[in-house]
Every structure is written in structure tokens, then in C-alpha cells.
Amino acid sequence: STPVAFTLDVRPIIAAGDHPKDAVLTEAEKLSPGECMELISPFPPVPLIELLQKRGFKATMLAPEEGAVRTFIERFH
């Protein structure tokens, strides 16, 4: 499996009433090819996943846990 370069927990951003899209995209763009980041959100980030996939990232969402959904975002090129 791909090593996780860093984890971004967007739950505080959402709790503050903000949208985490910009933060997630900014962090994803920092990944080098072959690197992966872990995204923690309070619910499945489906629109974000679709946006990242359009930009060439691979996103793998795990089954939701209590109050947290973990998604791994991997950069290929």
C-alpha cells in the first residue's frame, strides 16, 4: 500500500461552518507522484472525491466509522 504522507482532518473546518474544499485541494496538490494523504471528514466527501478524480487523483473511501470517514487520496502523476 502507498505510504501516507500526511493526514488532514477537516472536521474542525466543517464544524466552524466553512467548506473544506480549498484546504483539501491545496493539500492534495502538495503530494508528489506516488504519495497518499489521509482525509478525515464527518461524512462521505463524495463531491470532493469526484473533483479529485477529475484532477487525476485516486480516492479510496473506507467504510464510515462513528463520526468519521477516512478517505485516502493518492497522486499518480
PDB file of C-alpha atoms in Angstrom:
ATOM      1  CA  SER A   1       0.000   0.000   0.000  1.00  0.00           C
ATOM      2  CA  THR A   2       1.046   3.599  -0.534  1.00  0.00           C
ATOM      3  CA  PRO A   3       2.632   5.353   2.454  1.00  0.00           C
ATOM      4  CA  VAL A   4       0.516   8.145   3.905  1.00  0.00           C
ATOM      5  CA  ALA A   5       2.425  11.441   3.668  1.00  0.00           C
ATOM      6  CA  PHE A   6       0.090  13.329   5.995  1.00  0.00           C
ATOM      7  CA  THR A   7      -3.404  13.410   7.453  1.00  0.00           C
ATOM      8  CA  LEU A   8      -5.882  16.264   7.020  1.00  0.00           C
ATOM      9  CA  ASP A   9      -8.800  16.313   9.439  1.00  0.00           C
ATOM     10  CA  VAL A  10     -11.458  18.646   8.028  1.00  0.00           C
ATOM     11  CA  ARG A  11     -13.953  18.113  10.856  1.00  0.00           C
ATOM     12  CA  PRO A  12     -12.900  21.369  12.628  1.00  0.00           C
ATOM     13  CA  ILE A  13     -13.281  23.297   9.330  1.00  0.00           C
ATOM     14  CA  ILE A  14     -16.801  21.952   8.820  1.00  0.00           C
ATOM     15  CA  ALA A  15     -17.677  22.484  12.485  1.00  0.00           C
ATOM     16  CA  ALA A  16     -16.679  26.140  12.048  1.00  0.00           C
ATOM     17  CA  GLY A  17     -19.177  26.438   9.195  1.00  0.00           C
ATOM     18  CA  ASP A  18     -16.605  26.569   6.413  1.00  0.00           C
ATOM     19  CA  HIS A  19     -16.257  24.366   3.347  1.00  0.00           C
ATOM     20  CA  PRO A  20     -13.081  22.241   3.307  1.00  0.00           C
ATOM     21  CA  LYS A  21     -12.773  22.061  -0.482  1.00  0.00           C
ATOM     22  CA  ASP A  22      -9.977  24.614  -0.831  1.00  0.00           C
ATOM     23  CA  ALA A  23      -7.965  23.143   2.030  1.00  0.00           C
ATOM     24  CA  VAL A  24      -8.283  19.628   0.628  1.00  0.00           C
ATOM     25  CA  LEU A  25      -7.320  20.637  -2.914  1.00  0.00           C
ATOM     26  CA  THR A  26      -4.369  22.699  -1.650  1.00  0.00           C
ATOM     27  CA  GLU A  27      -3.045  19.771   0.383  1.00  0.00           C
ATOM     28  CA  ALA A  28      -3.673  17.238  -2.391  1.00  0.00           C
ATOM     29  CA  GLU A  29      -1.664  19.357  -4.829  1.00  0.00           C
ATOM     30  CA  LYS A  30       1.311  19.171  -2.431  1.00  0.00           C
ATOM     31  CA  LEU A  31       1.528  15.407  -2.876  1.00  0.00           C
ATOM     32  CA  SER A  32       4.327  14.056  -5.008  1.00  0.00           C
ATOM     33  CA  PRO A  33       3.523  11.286  -7.503  1.00  0.00           C
ATOM     34  CA  GLY A  34       3.185   8.019  -5.607  1.00  0.00           C
ATOM     35  CA  GLU A  35       2.269   9.749  -2.343  1.00  0.00           C
ATOM     36  CA  CYS A  36      -1.020   9.464  -0.499  1.00  0.00           C
ATOM     37  CA  MET A  37      -2.828  11.652   2.016  1.00  0.00           C
ATOM     38  CA  GLU A  38      -5.478  10.669   4.520  1.00  0.00           C
ATOM     39  CA  LEU A  39      -8.589  12.829   4.699  1.00  0.00           C
ATOM     40  CA  ILE A  40     -10.825  12.603   7.767  1.00  0.00           C
ATOM     41  CA  SER A  41     -14.318  14.054   7.383  1.00  0.00           C
ATOM     42  CA  PRO A  42     -17.591  13.779   9.329  1.00  0.00           C
ATOM     43  CA  PHE A  43     -19.459  12.314   6.338  1.00  0.00           C
ATOM     44  CA  PRO A  44     -18.571  10.823   2.926  1.00  0.00           C
ATOM     45  CA  PRO A  45     -16.928  13.629   0.889  1.00  0.00           C
ATOM     46  CA  VAL A  46     -18.470  12.495  -2.387  1.00  0.00           C
ATOM     47  CA  PRO A  47     -18.330  15.812  -4.327  1.00  0.00           C
ATOM     48  CA  LEU A  48     -14.718  16.307  -3.276  1.00  0.00           C
ATOM     49  CA  ILE A  49     -13.805  12.781  -4.328  1.00  0.00           C
ATOM     50  CA  GLU A  50     -15.348  13.341  -7.754  1.00  0.00           C
ATOM     51  CA  LEU A  51     -13.454  16.631  -8.108  1.00  0.00           C
ATOM     52  CA  LEU A  52     -10.150  14.984  -7.133  1.00  0.00           C
ATOM     53  CA  GLN A  53     -10.750  12.111  -9.541  1.00  0.00           C
ATOM     54  CA  LYS A  54     -11.301  14.587 -12.375  1.00  0.00           C
ATOM     55  CA  ARG A  55      -7.905  16.062 -11.494  1.00  0.00           C
ATOM     56  CA  GLY A  56      -6.237  12.666 -11.776  1.00  0.00           C
ATOM     57  CA  PHE A  57      -6.124  11.579  -8.140  1.00  0.00           C
ATOM     58  CA  LYS A  58      -7.260   8.200  -6.891  1.00  0.00           C
ATOM     59  CA  ALA A  59      -9.560   8.334  -3.865  1.00  0.00           C
ATOM     60  CA  THR A  60     -10.374   5.320  -1.709  1.00  0.00           C
ATOM     61  CA  MET A  61     -13.039   5.816   0.946  1.00  0.00           C
ATOM     62  CA  LEU A  62     -13.216   3.416   3.866  1.00  0.00           C
ATOM     63  CA  ALA A  63     -16.469   2.384   5.490  1.00  0.00           C
ATOM     64  CA  PRO A  64     -17.655   5.201   7.773  1.00  0.00           C
ATOM     65  CA  GLU A  65     -16.802   4.870  11.442  1.00  0.00           C
ATOM     66  CA  GLU A  66     -18.562   6.677  14.254  1.00  0.00           C
ATOM     67  CA  GLY A  67     -18.384  10.368  13.357  1.00  0.00           C
ATOM     68  CA  ALA A  68     -15.531   9.932  10.915  1.00  0.00           C
ATOM     69  CA  VAL A  69     -14.995   8.870   7.330  1.00  0.00           C
ATOM     70  CA  ARG A  70     -11.427   8.175   6.244  1.00  0.00           C
ATOM     71  CA  THR A  71     -10.531   8.707   2.598  1.00  0.00           C
ATOM     72  CA  PHE A  72      -7.108   8.049   1.109  1.00  0.00           C
ATOM     73  CA  ILE A  73      -6.150  10.325  -1.768  1.00  0.00           C
ATOM     74  CA  GLU A  74      -3.303   9.162  -3.964  1.00  0.00           C
ATOM     75  CA  ARG A  75      -1.427  11.079  -6.659  1.00  0.00           C
ATOM     76  CA  PHE A  76      -0.190   9.204  -9.697  1.00  0.00           C
ATOM     77  CA  HIS A  77       1.430  11.927 -11.807  1.00  0.00           C
TER      78      HIS A  77
END
